[in-house]
XYZ file of C-alpha atoms in Angstrom:
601
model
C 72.340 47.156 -23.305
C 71.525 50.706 -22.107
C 69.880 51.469 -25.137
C 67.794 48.725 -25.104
C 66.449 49.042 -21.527
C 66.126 53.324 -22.748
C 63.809 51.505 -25.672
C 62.357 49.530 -23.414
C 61.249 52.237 -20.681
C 59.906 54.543 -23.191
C 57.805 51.909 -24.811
C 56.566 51.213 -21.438
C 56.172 55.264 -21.220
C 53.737 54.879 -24.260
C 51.784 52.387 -23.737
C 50.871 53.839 -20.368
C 49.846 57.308 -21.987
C 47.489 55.422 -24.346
C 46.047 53.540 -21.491
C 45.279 56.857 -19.389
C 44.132 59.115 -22.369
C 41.950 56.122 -23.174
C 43.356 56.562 -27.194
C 43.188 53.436 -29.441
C 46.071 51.781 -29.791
C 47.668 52.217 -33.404
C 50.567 49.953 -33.222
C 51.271 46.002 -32.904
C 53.491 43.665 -33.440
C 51.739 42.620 -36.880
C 51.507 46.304 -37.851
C 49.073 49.191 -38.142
C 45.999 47.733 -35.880
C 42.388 48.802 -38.021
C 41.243 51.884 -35.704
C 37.526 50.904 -35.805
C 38.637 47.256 -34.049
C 38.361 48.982 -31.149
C 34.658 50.171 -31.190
C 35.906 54.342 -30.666
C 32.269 55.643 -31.249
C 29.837 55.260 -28.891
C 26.471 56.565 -28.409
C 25.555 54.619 -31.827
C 28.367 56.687 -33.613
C 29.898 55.292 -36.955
C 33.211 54.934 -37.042
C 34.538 55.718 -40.553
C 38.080 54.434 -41.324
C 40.427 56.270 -43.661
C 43.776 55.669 -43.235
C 45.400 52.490 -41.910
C 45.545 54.451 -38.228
C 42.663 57.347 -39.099
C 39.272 57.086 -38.398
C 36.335 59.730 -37.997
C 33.152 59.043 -36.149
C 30.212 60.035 -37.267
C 27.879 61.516 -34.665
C 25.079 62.555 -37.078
C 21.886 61.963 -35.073
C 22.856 60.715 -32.252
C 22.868 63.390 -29.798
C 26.334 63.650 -29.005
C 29.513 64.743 -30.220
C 33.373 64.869 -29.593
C 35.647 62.489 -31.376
C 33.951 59.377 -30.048
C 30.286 60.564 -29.611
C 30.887 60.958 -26.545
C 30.134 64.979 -25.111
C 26.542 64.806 -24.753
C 24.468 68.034 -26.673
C 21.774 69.661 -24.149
C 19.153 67.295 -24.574
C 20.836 64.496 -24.628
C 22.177 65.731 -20.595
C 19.124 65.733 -19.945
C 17.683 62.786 -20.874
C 21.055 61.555 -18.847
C 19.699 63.049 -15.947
C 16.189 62.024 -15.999
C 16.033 59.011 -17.704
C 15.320 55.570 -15.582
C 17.624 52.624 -15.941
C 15.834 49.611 -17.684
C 16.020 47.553 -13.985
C 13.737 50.376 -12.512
C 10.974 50.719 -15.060
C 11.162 46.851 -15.566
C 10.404 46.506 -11.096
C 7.994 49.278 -11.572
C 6.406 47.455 -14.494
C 6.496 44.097 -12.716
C 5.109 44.851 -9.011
C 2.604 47.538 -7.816
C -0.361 45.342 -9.177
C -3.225 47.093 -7.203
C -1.714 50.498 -9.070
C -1.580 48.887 -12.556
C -5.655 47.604 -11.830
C -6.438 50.985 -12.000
C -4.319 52.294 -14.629
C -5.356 49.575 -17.427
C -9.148 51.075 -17.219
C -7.964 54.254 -17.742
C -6.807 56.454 -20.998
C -3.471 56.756 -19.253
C -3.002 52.708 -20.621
C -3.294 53.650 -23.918
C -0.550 56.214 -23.664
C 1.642 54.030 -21.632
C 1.427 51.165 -24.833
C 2.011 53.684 -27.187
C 5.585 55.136 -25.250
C 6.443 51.669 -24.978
C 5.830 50.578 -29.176
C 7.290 53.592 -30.448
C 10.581 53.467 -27.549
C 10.885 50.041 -28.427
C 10.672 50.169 -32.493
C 12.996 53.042 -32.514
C 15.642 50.962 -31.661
C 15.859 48.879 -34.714
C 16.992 50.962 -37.650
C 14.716 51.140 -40.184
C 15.443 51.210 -43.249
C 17.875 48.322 -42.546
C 21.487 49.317 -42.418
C 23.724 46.347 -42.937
C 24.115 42.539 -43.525
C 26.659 40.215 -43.161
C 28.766 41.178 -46.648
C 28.585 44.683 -45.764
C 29.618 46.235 -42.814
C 28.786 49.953 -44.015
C 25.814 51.381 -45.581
C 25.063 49.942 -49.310
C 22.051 49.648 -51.294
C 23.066 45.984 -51.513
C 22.571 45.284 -47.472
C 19.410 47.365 -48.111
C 17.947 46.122 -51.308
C 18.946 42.433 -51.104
C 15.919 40.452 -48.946
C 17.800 36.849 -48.696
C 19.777 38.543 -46.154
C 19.490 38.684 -42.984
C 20.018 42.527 -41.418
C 22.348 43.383 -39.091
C 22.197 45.565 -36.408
C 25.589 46.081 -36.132
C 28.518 45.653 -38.665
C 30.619 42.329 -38.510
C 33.765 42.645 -36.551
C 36.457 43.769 -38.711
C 38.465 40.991 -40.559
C 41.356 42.371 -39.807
C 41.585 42.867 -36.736
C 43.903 41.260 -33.686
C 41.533 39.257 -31.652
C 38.287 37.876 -33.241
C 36.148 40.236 -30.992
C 38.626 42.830 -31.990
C 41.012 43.950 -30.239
C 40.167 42.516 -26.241
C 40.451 38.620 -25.382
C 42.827 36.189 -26.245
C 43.647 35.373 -30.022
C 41.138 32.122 -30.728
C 37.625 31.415 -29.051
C 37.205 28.860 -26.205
C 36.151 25.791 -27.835
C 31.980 25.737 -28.384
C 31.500 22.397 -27.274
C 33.697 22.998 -23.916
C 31.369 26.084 -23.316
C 27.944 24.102 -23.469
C 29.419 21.638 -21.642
C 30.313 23.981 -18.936
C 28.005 26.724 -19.018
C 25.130 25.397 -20.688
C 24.477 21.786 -20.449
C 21.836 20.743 -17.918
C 22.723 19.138 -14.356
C 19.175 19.416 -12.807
C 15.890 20.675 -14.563
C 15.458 24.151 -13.741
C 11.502 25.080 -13.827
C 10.999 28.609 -14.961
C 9.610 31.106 -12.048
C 7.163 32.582 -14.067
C 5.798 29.382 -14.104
C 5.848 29.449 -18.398
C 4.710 25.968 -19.694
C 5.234 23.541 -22.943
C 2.411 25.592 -24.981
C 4.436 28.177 -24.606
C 7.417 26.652 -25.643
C 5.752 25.247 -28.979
C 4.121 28.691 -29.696
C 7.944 29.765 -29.556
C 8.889 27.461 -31.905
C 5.731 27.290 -34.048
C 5.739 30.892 -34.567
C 9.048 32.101 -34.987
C 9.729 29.409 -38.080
C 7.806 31.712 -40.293
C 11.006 33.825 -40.698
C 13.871 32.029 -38.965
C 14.799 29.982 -41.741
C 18.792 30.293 -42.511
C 19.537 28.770 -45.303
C 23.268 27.557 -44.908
C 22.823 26.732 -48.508
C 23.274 29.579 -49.925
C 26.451 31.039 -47.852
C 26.618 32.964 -44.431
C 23.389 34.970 -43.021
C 21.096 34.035 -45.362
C 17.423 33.622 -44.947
C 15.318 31.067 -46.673
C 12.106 32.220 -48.926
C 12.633 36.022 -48.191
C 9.852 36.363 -45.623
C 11.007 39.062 -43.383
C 8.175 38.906 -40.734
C 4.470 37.325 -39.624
C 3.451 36.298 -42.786
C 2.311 32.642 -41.776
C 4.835 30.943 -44.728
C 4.524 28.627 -41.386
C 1.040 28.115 -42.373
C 0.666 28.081 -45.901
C 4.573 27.815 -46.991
C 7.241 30.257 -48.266
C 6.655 29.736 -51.852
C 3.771 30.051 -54.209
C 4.194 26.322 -55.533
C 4.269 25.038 -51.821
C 1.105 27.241 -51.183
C -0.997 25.482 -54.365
C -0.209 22.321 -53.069
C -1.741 22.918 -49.583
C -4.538 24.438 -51.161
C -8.368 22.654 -51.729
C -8.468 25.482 -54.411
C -12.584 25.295 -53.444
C -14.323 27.819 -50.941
C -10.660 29.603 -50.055
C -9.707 26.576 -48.086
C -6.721 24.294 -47.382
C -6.267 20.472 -47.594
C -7.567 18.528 -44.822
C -8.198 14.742 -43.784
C -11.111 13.756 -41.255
C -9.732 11.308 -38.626
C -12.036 9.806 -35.826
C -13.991 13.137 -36.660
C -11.481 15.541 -36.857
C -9.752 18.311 -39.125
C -6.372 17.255 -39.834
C -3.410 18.679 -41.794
C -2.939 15.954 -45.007
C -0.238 13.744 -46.075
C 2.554 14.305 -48.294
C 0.827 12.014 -50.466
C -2.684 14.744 -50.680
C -0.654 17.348 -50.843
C 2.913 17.125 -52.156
C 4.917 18.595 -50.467
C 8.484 18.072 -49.560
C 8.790 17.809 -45.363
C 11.966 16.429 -43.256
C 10.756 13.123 -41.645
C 13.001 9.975 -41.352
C 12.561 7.313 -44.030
C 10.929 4.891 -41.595
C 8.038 6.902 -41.376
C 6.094 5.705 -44.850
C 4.648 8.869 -47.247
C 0.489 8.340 -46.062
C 1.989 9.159 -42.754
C 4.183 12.011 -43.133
C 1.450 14.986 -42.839
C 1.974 18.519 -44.519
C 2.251 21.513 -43.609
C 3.950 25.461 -44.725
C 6.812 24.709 -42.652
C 8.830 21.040 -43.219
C 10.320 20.641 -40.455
C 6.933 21.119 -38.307
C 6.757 17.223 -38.659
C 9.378 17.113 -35.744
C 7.683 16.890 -32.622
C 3.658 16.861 -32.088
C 3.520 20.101 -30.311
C 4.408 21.648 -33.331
C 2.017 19.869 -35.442
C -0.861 20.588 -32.843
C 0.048 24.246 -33.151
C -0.542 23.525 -37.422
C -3.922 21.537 -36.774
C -5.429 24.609 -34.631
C -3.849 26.951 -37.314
C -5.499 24.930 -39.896
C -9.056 24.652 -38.657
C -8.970 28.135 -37.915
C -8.144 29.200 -41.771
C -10.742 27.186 -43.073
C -13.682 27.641 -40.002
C -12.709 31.370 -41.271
C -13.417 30.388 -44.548
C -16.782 29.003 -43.585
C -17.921 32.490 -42.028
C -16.513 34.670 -44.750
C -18.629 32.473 -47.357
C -21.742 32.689 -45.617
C -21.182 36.366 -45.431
C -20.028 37.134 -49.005
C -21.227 34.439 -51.541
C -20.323 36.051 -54.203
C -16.637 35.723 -53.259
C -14.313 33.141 -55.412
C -11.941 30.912 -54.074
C -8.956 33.096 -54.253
C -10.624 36.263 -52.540
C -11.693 34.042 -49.417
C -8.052 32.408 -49.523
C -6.207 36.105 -49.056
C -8.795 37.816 -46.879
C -8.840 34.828 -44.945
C -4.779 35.013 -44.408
C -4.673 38.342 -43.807
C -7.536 37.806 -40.768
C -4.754 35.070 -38.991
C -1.921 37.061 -39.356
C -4.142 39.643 -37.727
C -5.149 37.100 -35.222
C -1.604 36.274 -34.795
C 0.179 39.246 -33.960
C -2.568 39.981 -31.357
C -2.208 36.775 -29.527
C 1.658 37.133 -29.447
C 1.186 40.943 -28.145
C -1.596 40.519 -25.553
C -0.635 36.489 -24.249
C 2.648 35.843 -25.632
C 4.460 39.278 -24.753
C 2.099 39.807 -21.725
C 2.957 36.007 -20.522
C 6.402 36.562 -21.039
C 7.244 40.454 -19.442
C 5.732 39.772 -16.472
C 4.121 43.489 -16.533
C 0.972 44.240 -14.684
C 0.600 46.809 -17.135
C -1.390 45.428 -19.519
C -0.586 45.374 -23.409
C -2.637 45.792 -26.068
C -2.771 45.698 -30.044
C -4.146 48.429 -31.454
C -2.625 49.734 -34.743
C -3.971 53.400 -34.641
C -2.262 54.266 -31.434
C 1.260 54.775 -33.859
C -1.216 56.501 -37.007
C 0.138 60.097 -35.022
C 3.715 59.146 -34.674
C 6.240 58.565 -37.515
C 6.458 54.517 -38.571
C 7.759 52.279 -41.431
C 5.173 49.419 -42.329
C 8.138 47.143 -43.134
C 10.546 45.071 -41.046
C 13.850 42.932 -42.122
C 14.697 39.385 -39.620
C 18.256 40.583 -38.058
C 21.042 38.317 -37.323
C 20.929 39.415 -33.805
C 16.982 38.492 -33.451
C 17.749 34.949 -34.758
C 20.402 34.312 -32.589
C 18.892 35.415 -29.236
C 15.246 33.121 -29.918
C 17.154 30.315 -29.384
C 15.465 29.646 -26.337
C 15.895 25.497 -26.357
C 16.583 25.612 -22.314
C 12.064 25.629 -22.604
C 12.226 22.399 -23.243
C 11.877 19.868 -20.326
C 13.547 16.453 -19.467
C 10.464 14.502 -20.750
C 7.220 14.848 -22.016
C 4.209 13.657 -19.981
C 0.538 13.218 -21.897
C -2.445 12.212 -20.038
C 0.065 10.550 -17.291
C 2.039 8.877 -20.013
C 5.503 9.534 -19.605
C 7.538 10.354 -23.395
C 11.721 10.377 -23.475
C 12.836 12.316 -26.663
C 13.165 9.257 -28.236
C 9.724 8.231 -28.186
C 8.900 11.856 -28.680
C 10.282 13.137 -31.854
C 8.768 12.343 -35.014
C 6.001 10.719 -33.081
C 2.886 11.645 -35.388
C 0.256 9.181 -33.715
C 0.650 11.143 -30.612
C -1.642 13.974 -32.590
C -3.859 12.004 -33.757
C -4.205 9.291 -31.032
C -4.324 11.928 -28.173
C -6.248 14.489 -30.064
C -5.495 18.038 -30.300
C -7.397 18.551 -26.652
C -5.459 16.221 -24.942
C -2.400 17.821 -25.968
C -3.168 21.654 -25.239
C -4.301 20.606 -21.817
C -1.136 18.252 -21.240
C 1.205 20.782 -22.729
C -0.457 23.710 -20.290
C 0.019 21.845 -17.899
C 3.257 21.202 -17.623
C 6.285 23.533 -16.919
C 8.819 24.719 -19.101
C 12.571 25.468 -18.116
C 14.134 28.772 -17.250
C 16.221 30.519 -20.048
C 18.882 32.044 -18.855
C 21.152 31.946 -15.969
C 23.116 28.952 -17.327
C 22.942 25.204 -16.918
C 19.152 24.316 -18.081
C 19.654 22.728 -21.767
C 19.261 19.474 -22.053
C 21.578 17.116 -23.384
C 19.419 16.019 -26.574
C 19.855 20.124 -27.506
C 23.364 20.667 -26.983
C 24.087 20.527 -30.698
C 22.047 23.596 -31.342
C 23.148 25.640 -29.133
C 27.140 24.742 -30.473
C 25.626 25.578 -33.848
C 24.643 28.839 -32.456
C 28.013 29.881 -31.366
C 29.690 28.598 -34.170
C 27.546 30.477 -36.736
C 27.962 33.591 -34.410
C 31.542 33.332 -35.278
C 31.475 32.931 -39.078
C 29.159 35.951 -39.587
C 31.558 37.988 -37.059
C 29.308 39.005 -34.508
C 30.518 41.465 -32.348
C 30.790 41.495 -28.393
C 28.178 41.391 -26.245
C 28.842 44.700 -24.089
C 28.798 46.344 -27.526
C 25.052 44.903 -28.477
C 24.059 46.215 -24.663
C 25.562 49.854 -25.431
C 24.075 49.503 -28.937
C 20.808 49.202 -26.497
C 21.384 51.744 -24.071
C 22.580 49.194 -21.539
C 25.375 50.031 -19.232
C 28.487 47.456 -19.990
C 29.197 44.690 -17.661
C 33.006 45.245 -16.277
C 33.470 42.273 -14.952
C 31.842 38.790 -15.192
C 30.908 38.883 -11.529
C 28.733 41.432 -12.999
C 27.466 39.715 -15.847
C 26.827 36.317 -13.872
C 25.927 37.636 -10.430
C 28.311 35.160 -8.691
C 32.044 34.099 -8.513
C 32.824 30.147 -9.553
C 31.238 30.706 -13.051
C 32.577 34.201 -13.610
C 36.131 32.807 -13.113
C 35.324 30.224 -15.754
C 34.548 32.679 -18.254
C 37.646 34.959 -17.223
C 40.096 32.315 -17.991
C 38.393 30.928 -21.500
C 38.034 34.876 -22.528
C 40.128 36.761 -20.693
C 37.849 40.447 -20.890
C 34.585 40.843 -20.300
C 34.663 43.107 -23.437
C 35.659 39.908 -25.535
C 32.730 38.020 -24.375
C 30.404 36.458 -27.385
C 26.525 38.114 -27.875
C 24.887 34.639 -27.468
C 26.867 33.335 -24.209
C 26.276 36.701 -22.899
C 22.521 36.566 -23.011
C 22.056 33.124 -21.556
C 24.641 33.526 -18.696
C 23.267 36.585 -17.517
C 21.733 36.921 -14.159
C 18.052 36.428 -14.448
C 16.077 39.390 -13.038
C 14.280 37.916 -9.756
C 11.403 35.385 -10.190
C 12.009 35.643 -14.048
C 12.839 33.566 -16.598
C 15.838 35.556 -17.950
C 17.441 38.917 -17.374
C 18.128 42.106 -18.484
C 19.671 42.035 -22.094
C 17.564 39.259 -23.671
C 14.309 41.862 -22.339
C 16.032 45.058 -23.465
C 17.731 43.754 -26.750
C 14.301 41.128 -27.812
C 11.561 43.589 -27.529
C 12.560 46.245 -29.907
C 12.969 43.800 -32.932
C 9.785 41.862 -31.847
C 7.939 44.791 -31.423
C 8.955 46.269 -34.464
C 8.310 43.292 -36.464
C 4.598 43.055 -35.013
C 3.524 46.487 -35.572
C 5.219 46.581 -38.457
C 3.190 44.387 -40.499
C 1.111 45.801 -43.568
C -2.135 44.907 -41.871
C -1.370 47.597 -39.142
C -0.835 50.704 -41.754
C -3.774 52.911 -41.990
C -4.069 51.771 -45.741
C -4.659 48.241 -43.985
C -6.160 48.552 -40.677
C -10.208 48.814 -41.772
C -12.700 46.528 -41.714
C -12.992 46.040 -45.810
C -9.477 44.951 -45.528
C -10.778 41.480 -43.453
C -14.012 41.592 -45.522
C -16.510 43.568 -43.306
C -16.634 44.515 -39.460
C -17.007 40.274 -38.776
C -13.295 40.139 -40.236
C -12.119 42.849 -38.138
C -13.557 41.800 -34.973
C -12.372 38.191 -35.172
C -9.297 39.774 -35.119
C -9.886 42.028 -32.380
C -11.537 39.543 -30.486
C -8.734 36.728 -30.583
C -7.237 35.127 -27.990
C -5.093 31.747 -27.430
C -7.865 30.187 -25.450
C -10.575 31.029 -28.179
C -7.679 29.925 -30.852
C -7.806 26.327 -29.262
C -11.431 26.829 -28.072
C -13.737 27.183 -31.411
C -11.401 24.552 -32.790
C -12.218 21.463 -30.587
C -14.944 19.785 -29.414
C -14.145 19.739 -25.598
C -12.322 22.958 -24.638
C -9.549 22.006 -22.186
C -7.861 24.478 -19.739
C -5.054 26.778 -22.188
C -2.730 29.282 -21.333
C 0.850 30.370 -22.419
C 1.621 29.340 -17.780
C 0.755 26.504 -15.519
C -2.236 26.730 -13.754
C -1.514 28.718 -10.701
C -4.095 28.000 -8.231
C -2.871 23.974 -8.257
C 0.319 24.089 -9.520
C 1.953 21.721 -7.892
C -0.039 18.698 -9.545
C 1.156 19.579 -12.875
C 4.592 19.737 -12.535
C 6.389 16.339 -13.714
C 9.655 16.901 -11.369
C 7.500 16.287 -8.164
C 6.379 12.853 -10.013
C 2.344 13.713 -10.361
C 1.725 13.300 -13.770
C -2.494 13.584 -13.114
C -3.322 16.122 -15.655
C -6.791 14.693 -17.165
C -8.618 17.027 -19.150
């Protein structure tokens, strides 16, 4: 018996030192425990495994050293010292308006978007480092495009928890966490006042290169696209493309209804698109992406994108008659994606920072500064845009009141209401906030599950790790993370660390930074890979960016001139009040909640 309790004391001894000297534990019960479960290297340092307890990091680049990364070099104690946290330059960015007035006439803007592009991008690695096979460097996880990236390696599979080594040794259910944490009690309107044409942008947009396909295996991305290539708009494969194509003037397929430009049916142009068998084939209209047929404000967003390719078409002729088909088709896509990214960067990103500093694309403010024209989707990037807390309770057009029900797959709405009559009902109304918990609806529920559960196969790994990995301080406790107490003792007993707590929970139970629609992580983590994924784009090389590229200086300045309202604006007949918020100076008219559904064009 006394050498038991001598045993016993000592092992007590031990486990003590390793908690003070902060050294990874190398024992358990199951054996020798994989060093790098425990995340040693910080400061973006590799950790290298080469004996069952032996690891190395490597430091190389990262401005520190030490055996975790952790000493800082000279420079790096200095950027310590002087460098804001993301909370300050995010208040500085979002008040002080009469200050940022003056700065946005002056040179000093310029210089300001330029810090922020080239901070932001140089957070994403580039080339891309891993996928979800390969948790170290390969040529594989570099060469192989229907992969997703990863910004960080999977979790070790061999490790003692599934985060690693914190937590308990299974996952709280996912349904029991969108049912606590997640699942709508009360609409929630967003404070910066974001509306449904925002929301369907979101959507519309980002299925150009979200596209898992669960087909092949995990992380796997559909078609290959790897950025804002419009497969959206003209589809992800060359036989999808033909068969959207009029194959006369550089044009697309098109049907005139009550006078208007419409995408055509399945039956014009056939293509294969998810709608439910009830709906009959000279219904079902086409489009690049098939599952746009889902709800109308998606298939307003492909009617405005499809009057704009061929009204492009129409000016490029006129300008160059000489031109075939096929030369007016390509110059004509490369003019929308140009189009595009500037709409997302100066509405989109503007809309959704909240900065008084005002953005702007301009390629040739990165020509000085190192830059790789080429971006890869990441896991991480997919999983954060699921931002399905947008959507509201019900849908109101023209004072007509739609339940999901009546909503989904409803493709008379477009061309009963028109596309006017949707952009000004869908600008009118308010979206929901994002994060802070408790604002999906109950129709959603299932994707957000989804979410967590695919999370879990590819092995993603905590969410204080992804905030280091983004030179965010980690959250100690979940009073921290959550800002209050009943919630943050919900999460404590389902995880039990704040260090075991999953990426995607993470960024939607955040505390939202004040009057905004989410908080710090989904800002500080998002950017970077939109960012980089913008200005990434061929079209903003300097082998790209000229006006020959978009067939002569009336190419290049419809790019430079575009704009959301002038997107919807030289596409309709009647242009109807459009913008990415509410309109502020009568708010209160537009939002459903308070019952006043009077939103007439």
């Amino acid at each position: 018996m006394a050498n038991f309790d001598s045993g016993y004391i000592s092992g007590i001894r031990i486990f003590l030192l390793l908690v003070i000297t902060n050294i990874p534990w190398t024992l358990q019960l199951s054996g020798t425990v994989n060093p790098c479960c425990y995340y040693p290297c910080q400061h973006n340092g590799v950790c290298v495994r080469f004996d069952l307890d032996k690891y190395e990091c490597d430091c190389t680049m990262t401005g520190y050293y030490g055996r975790n990364c952790t000493i800082p070099g000279f420079w790096s104690r200095i950027r310590e010292y002087i460098r804001p946290s993301p909370s300050f330059y995010h208040y500085i960015l979002t008040r002080f308006k009469w200050f940022w007035d003056i700065i946005n006439n002056t040179f000093i803007r310029d210089t300001i978007v330029k810090l922020v592009l080239t901070v932001r991008s140089n957070l994403i690695p580039s080339p891309p480092t891993y996928n979800s096979a390969y948790g170290y460097i390969s040529w594989e996880a570099y060469s192989n495009v229907s992969y997703f990236t990863r910004v960080l390696p999977p979790v070790p599979d061999d490790c003692p928890t599934p985060m690693g080594t914190k937590g308990k040794m299974e996952l709280p259910n996912a349904t029991l966490l969108v049912e606590t944490f997640l699942k709508r009690q009360k609409f929630i309107p967003d404070p910066q006042e974001t509306n449904l044409m925002f929301a369907f942008f979101a959507q519309h947009f980002t299925h150009q290169f979200f596209k898992t396909f669960g087909r092949m295996g995990r992380g796997f991305i559909k078609g290959f696209g790897h950025g804002v290539d419009l497969s959206h708009i003209y589809g992800d494969s060359l036989e999808r493309q033909y068969a959207l194509r009029l194959f006369k003037d550089g044009k697309l397929k098109y049907q005139i209804i009550n006078g208007d430009m419409y995408p055509p049916t399945v039956v014009e142009a056939p293509v294969y698109m998810i709608y439910p068998e009830s709906v009959p084939k000279e219904k079902q209209l086409a489009m690049g992406q098939e599952v746009f047929g889902l709800l109308p404000g998606l298939m307003m967003y492909a009617t405005l994108w499809l009057r704009e390719h061929n009204r492009v078409c129409d000016i490029l002729k006129k300008e160059h008659p000489t031109w075939d088909d096929e030369q007016l088709f390509q110059t004509t896509r490369l003019i929308l994606i140009g189009e595009t990214i500037k709409i997302v960067i100066e509405d989109y990103v503007q809309h959704l920072s909240g900065y008084f500093l005002k953005l702007k694309f301009d390629p040739e403010l990165l020509f000085g500064v190192q830059f790789q024209y080429r971006n890869r989707i990441a896991v991480e990037f997919n999983q954060l845009y699921h931002w399905h807390p947008l959507m509201p309770d019900s849908f109101f057009i023209k004072g007509q009141e739609y339940n999901y029900s009546s909503f989904i797959y409803n493709n008379s709405m477009l061309t009963d209401y028109g596309v006017e009559a949707l952009v000004g009902s869908f600008s009118k109304q308010i979206a929901g906030k994002i994060g802070g918990g408790k604002n999906l609806h109950p129709r959603l529920l299932h994707v957000a599950i989804g979410v967590i559960e695919e999370s879990r196969k590819l092995r993603l790994q905590p969410f204080n790790e992804y905030r280091k990995r983004f030179g965010l301080k980690a959250y100690k406790t979940f009073q921290d993370l959550t800002g209050e107490e009943e919630v943050a003792a919900q999460l404590e007993e389902l995880y039990g660390d704040i260090d075991a707590l999953e990426f995607y929970p993470g960024l939607l139970l955040e505390k939202t930074h004040p009057s905004s629609i989410f908080g710090e992580s989904m800002i500080e983590i998002g950017a970077p890979f939109s960012l980089k994924g913008l200005m990434g784009n061929p079209i903003c090389s300097p082998e790209y960016w000229k006006p020959s590229t978009f067939g002569g200086e009336t190419g290049f300045g419809i790019i430079k001139t575009a704009s959301l309202e002038k997107l919807v604006c030289q596409n309709v007949k009647k242009c109807p009040f459009v913008a990415f918020h509410i309109p502020r100076s009568d708010k209160d008219k537009h939002i459903p909640s308070e019952a006043k559904k009077s939103d007439e064009l």
